[in-house]
mmCIF file with all atom_site columns, C-alpha atoms in Angstrom:
data_model
loop_
_atom_site.group_PDB
_atom_site.id
_atom_site.type_symbol
_atom_site.label_atom_id
_atom_site.label_alt_id
_atom_site.label_comp_id
_atom_site.label_asym_id
_atom_site.label_entity_id
_atom_site.label_seq_id
_atom_site.pdbx_PDB_ins_code
_atom_site.Cartn_x
_atom_site.Cartn_y
_atom_site.Cartn_z
_atom_site.occupancy
_atom_site.B_iso_or_equiv
_atom_site.pdbx_formal_charge
_atom_site.auth_seq_id
_atom_site.auth_comp_id
_atom_site.auth_asym_id
_atom_site.auth_atom_id
_atom_site.pdbx_PDB_model_num
ATOM 1  C CA . UNK A 1 1  ? 125.607 180.495 127.455 1.00 85.00 ? 1  UNK A CA 1
ATOM 2  C CA . UNK A 1 2  ? 127.124 177.689 129.514 1.00 92.00 ? 2  UNK A CA 1
ATOM 3  C CA . UNK A 1 3  ? 125.274 174.363 129.651 1.00 95.00 ? 3  UNK A CA 1
ATOM 4  C CA . UNK A 1 4  ? 126.027 172.045 132.554 1.00 95.00 ? 4  UNK A CA 1
ATOM 5  C CA . UNK A 1 5  ? 125.052 168.569 133.650 1.00 94.00 ? 5  UNK A CA 1
ATOM 6  C CA . UNK A 1 6  ? 125.990 166.088 136.356 1.00 94.00 ? 6  UNK A CA 1
ATOM 7  C CA . UNK A 1 7  ? 125.861 162.309 136.583 1.00 91.00 ? 7  UNK A CA 1
ATOM 8  C CA . UNK A 1 8  ? 125.858 161.014 140.159 1.00 89.00 ? 8  UNK A CA 1
ATOM 9  C CA . UNK A 1 9  ? 126.135 157.463 141.453 1.00 84.00 ? 9  UNK A CA 1
ATOM 10 C CA . UNK A 1 10 ? 123.926 157.524 144.571 1.00 79.00 ? 10 UNK A CA 1
ATOM 11 C CA . UNK A 1 11 ? 123.911 154.114 146.214 1.00 78.00 ? 11 UNK A CA 1
ATOM 12 C CA . UNK A 1 12 ? 126.998 152.729 148.009 1.00 78.00 ? 12 UNK A CA 1
ATOM 13 C CA . UNK A 1 13 ? 127.461 149.733 145.687 1.00 76.00 ? 13 UNK A CA 1
ATOM 14 C CA . UNK A 1 14 ? 127.319 151.813 142.509 1.00 76.00 ? 14 UNK A CA 1
ATOM 15 C CA . UNK A 1 15 ? 129.652 154.406 144.086 1.00 80.00 ? 15 UNK A CA 1
ATOM 16 C CA . UNK A 1 16 ? 132.283 151.731 144.748 1.00 79.00 ? 16 UNK A CA 1
ATOM 17 C CA . UNK A 1 17 ? 132.161 150.441 141.182 1.00 81.00 ? 17 UNK A CA 1
ATOM 18 C CA . UNK A 1 18 ? 131.890 153.932 139.674 1.00 82.00 ? 18 UNK A CA 1
ATOM 19 C CA . UNK A 1 19 ? 134.894 155.186 141.652 1.00 83.00 ? 19 UNK A CA 1
ATOM 20 C CA . UNK A 1 20 ? 137.094 152.419 140.203 1.00 84.00 ? 20 UNK A CA 1
ATOM 21 C CA . UNK A 1 21 ? 135.874 153.077 136.679 1.00 84.00 ? 21 UNK A CA 1
ATOM 22 C CA . UNK A 1 22 ? 136.207 156.868 136.988 1.00 84.00 ? 22 UNK A CA 1
ATOM 23 C CA . UNK A 1 23 ? 139.772 156.542 138.241 1.00 84.00 ? 23 UNK A CA 1
ATOM 24 C CA . UNK A 1 24 ? 140.595 154.352 135.242 1.00 84.00 ? 24 UNK A CA 1
ATOM 25 C CA . UNK A 1 25 ? 138.940 156.801 132.833 1.00 83.00 ? 25 UNK A CA 1
ATOM 26 C CA . UNK A 1 26 ? 140.341 160.003 134.394 1.00 83.00 ? 26 UNK A CA 1
ATOM 27 C CA . UNK A 1 27 ? 143.366 160.276 132.054 1.00 82.00 ? 27 UNK A CA 1
ATOM 28 C CA . UNK A 1 28 ? 140.865 160.687 129.199 1.00 78.00 ? 28 UNK A CA 1
ATOM 29 C CA . UNK A 1 29 ? 138.842 163.430 130.894 1.00 81.00 ? 29 UNK A CA 1
ATOM 30 C CA . UNK A 1 30 ? 138.278 166.441 128.684 1.00 83.00 ? 30 UNK A CA 1
ATOM 31 C CA . UNK A 1 31 ? 138.552 170.039 129.848 1.00 87.00 ? 31 UNK A CA 1
ATOM 32 C CA . UNK A 1 32 ? 134.757 170.119 129.774 1.00 90.00 ? 32 UNK A CA 1
ATOM 33 C CA . UNK A 1 33 ? 134.371 167.529 132.543 1.00 91.00 ? 33 UNK A CA 1
ATOM 34 C CA . UNK A 1 34 ? 135.490 166.946 136.119 1.00 90.00 ? 34 UNK A CA 1
ATOM 35 C CA . UNK A 1 35 ? 135.226 163.819 138.256 1.00 88.00 ? 35 UNK A CA 1
ATOM 36 C CA . UNK A 1 36 ? 134.445 164.032 141.960 1.00 87.00 ? 36 UNK A CA 1
ATOM 37 C CA . UNK A 1 37 ? 135.234 160.960 144.057 1.00 84.00 ? 37 UNK A CA 1
ATOM 38 C CA . UNK A 1 38 ? 134.777 160.901 147.834 1.00 82.00 ? 38 UNK A CA 1
ATOM 39 C CA . UNK A 1 39 ? 133.306 158.600 150.486 1.00 79.00 ? 39 UNK A CA 1
ATOM 40 C CA . UNK A 1 40 ? 129.946 160.347 150.175 1.00 80.00 ? 40 UNK A CA 1
ATOM 41 C CA . UNK A 1 41 ? 129.752 161.080 146.490 1.00 82.00 ? 41 UNK A CA 1
ATOM 42 C CA . UNK A 1 42 ? 130.874 159.913 143.078 1.00 86.00 ? 42 UNK A CA 1
ATOM 43 C CA . UNK A 1 43 ? 129.899 162.307 140.310 1.00 89.00 ? 43 UNK A CA 1
ATOM 44 C CA . UNK A 1 44 ? 130.963 163.631 136.945 1.00 91.00 ? 44 UNK A CA 1
ATOM 45 C CA . UNK A 1 45 ? 130.246 167.242 136.033 1.00 93.00 ? 45 UNK A CA 1
ATOM 46 C CA . UNK A 1 46 ? 130.032 168.292 132.383 1.00 95.00 ? 46 UNK A CA 1
ATOM 47 C CA . UNK A 1 47 ? 129.941 171.767 130.865 1.00 95.00 ? 47 UNK A CA 1
ATOM 48 C CA . UNK A 1 48 ? 129.921 173.186 127.350 1.00 95.00 ? 48 UNK A CA 1
ATOM 49 C CA . UNK A 1 49 ? 128.828 176.164 125.303 1.00 95.00 ? 49 UNK A CA 1
ATOM 50 C CA . UNK A 1 50 ? 126.947 173.930 122.856 1.00 94.00 ? 50 UNK A CA 1
ATOM 51 C CA . UNK A 1 51 ? 124.325 171.291 123.640 1.00 94.00 ? 51 UNK A CA 1
ATOM 52 C CA . UNK A 1 52 ? 125.606 169.027 120.844 1.00 94.00 ? 52 UNK A CA 1
ATOM 53 C CA . UNK A 1 53 ? 129.119 169.023 122.314 1.00 93.00 ? 53 UNK A CA 1
ATOM 54 C CA . UNK A 1 54 ? 127.762 168.292 125.779 1.00 94.00 ? 54 UNK A CA 1
ATOM 55 C CA . UNK A 1 55 ? 125.641 165.411 124.511 1.00 94.00 ? 55 UNK A CA 1
ATOM 56 C CA . UNK A 1 56 ? 128.564 163.942 122.532 1.00 93.00 ? 56 UNK A CA 1
ATOM 57 C CA . UNK A 1 57 ? 130.837 164.133 125.603 1.00 92.00 ? 57 UNK A CA 1
ATOM 58 C CA . UNK A 1 58 ? 128.240 162.496 127.842 1.00 93.00 ? 58 UNK A CA 1
ATOM 59 C CA . UNK A 1 59 ? 127.572 159.811 125.212 1.00 93.00 ? 59 UNK A CA 1
ATOM 60 C CA . UNK A 1 60 ? 131.289 158.989 124.913 1.00 91.00 ? 60 UNK A CA 1
ATOM 61 C CA . UNK A 1 61 ? 131.667 158.958 128.687 1.00 89.00 ? 61 UNK A CA 1
ATOM 62 C CA . UNK A 1 62 ? 128.713 156.610 129.198 1.00 90.00 ? 62 UNK A CA 1
ATOM 63 C CA . UNK A 1 63 ? 130.022 154.237 126.513 1.00 91.00 ? 63 UNK A CA 1
ATOM 64 C CA . UNK A 1 64 ? 133.387 154.121 128.308 1.00 88.00 ? 64 UNK A CA 1
ATOM 65 C CA . UNK A 1 65 ? 131.640 153.470 131.646 1.00 86.00 ? 65 UNK A CA 1
ATOM 66 C CA . UNK A 1 66 ? 129.667 150.627 130.038 1.00 89.00 ? 66 UNK A CA 1
ATOM 67 C CA . UNK A 1 67 ? 132.903 149.084 128.766 1.00 89.00 ? 67 UNK A CA 1
ATOM 68 C CA . UNK A 1 68 ? 134.453 149.499 132.231 1.00 86.00 ? 68 UNK A CA 1
ATOM 69 C CA . UNK A 1 69 ? 131.480 147.767 133.831 1.00 86.00 ? 69 UNK A CA 1
ATOM 70 C CA . UNK A 1 70 ? 131.814 144.896 131.358 1.00 89.00 ? 70 UNK A CA 1
ATOM 71 C CA . UNK A 1 71 ? 135.492 144.501 132.183 1.00 88.00 ? 71 UNK A CA 1
ATOM 72 C CA . UNK A 1 72 ? 134.751 144.591 135.921 1.00 85.00 ? 72 UNK A CA 1
ATOM 73 C CA . UNK A 1 73 ? 132.046 141.900 135.518 1.00 86.00 ? 73 UNK A CA 1
ATOM 74 C CA . UNK A 1 74 ? 134.345 139.717 133.412 1.00 89.00 ? 74 UNK A CA 1
ATOM 75 C CA . UNK A 1 75 ? 137.071 140.000 136.036 1.00 85.00 ? 75 UNK A CA 1
ATOM 76 C CA . UNK A 1 76 ? 134.634 138.995 138.801 1.00 83.00 ? 76 UNK A CA 1
ATOM 77 C CA . UNK A 1 77 ? 133.501 135.970 136.778 1.00 84.00 ? 77 UNK A CA 1
ATOM 78 C CA . UNK A 1 78 ? 137.119 135.078 136.050 1.00 77.00 ? 78 UNK A CA 1
ATOM 79 C CA . UNK A 1 79 ? 137.948 135.190 139.776 1.00 67.00 ? 79 UNK A CA 1
ATOM 80 C CA . UNK A 1 80 ? 135.051 132.814 140.514 1.00 65.00 ? 80 UNK A CA 1
ATOM 81 C CA . UNK A 1 81 ? 136.182 130.378 137.826 1.00 57.00 ? 81 UNK A CA 1
ATOM 82 C CA . UNK A 1 82 ? 139.767 130.386 139.141 1.00 58.00 ? 82 UNK A CA 1
ATOM 83 C CA . UNK A 1 83 ? 138.605 129.781 142.733 1.00 56.00 ? 83 UNK A CA 1
ATOM 84 C CA . UNK A 1 84 ? 136.670 126.637 141.721 1.00 51.00 ? 84 UNK A CA 1
#
């Protein structure tokens, strides 16, 4: 049995941020996941034969996205400090 799941970033602001992060993470993509980045949609599709493997992959992916968001926020704050 194949188990699938998708994470989508629906609003325009989250799509912009997600697209940057997904591009940075794409070298680490596993064979069980694919990223889809376009003007209309940013999504990650996951698939596995085992629910535990799927959950572990999604958990790792979300942790990496969280780290990417933190880096993006820190860079924005750094830009504001430098402009002052």
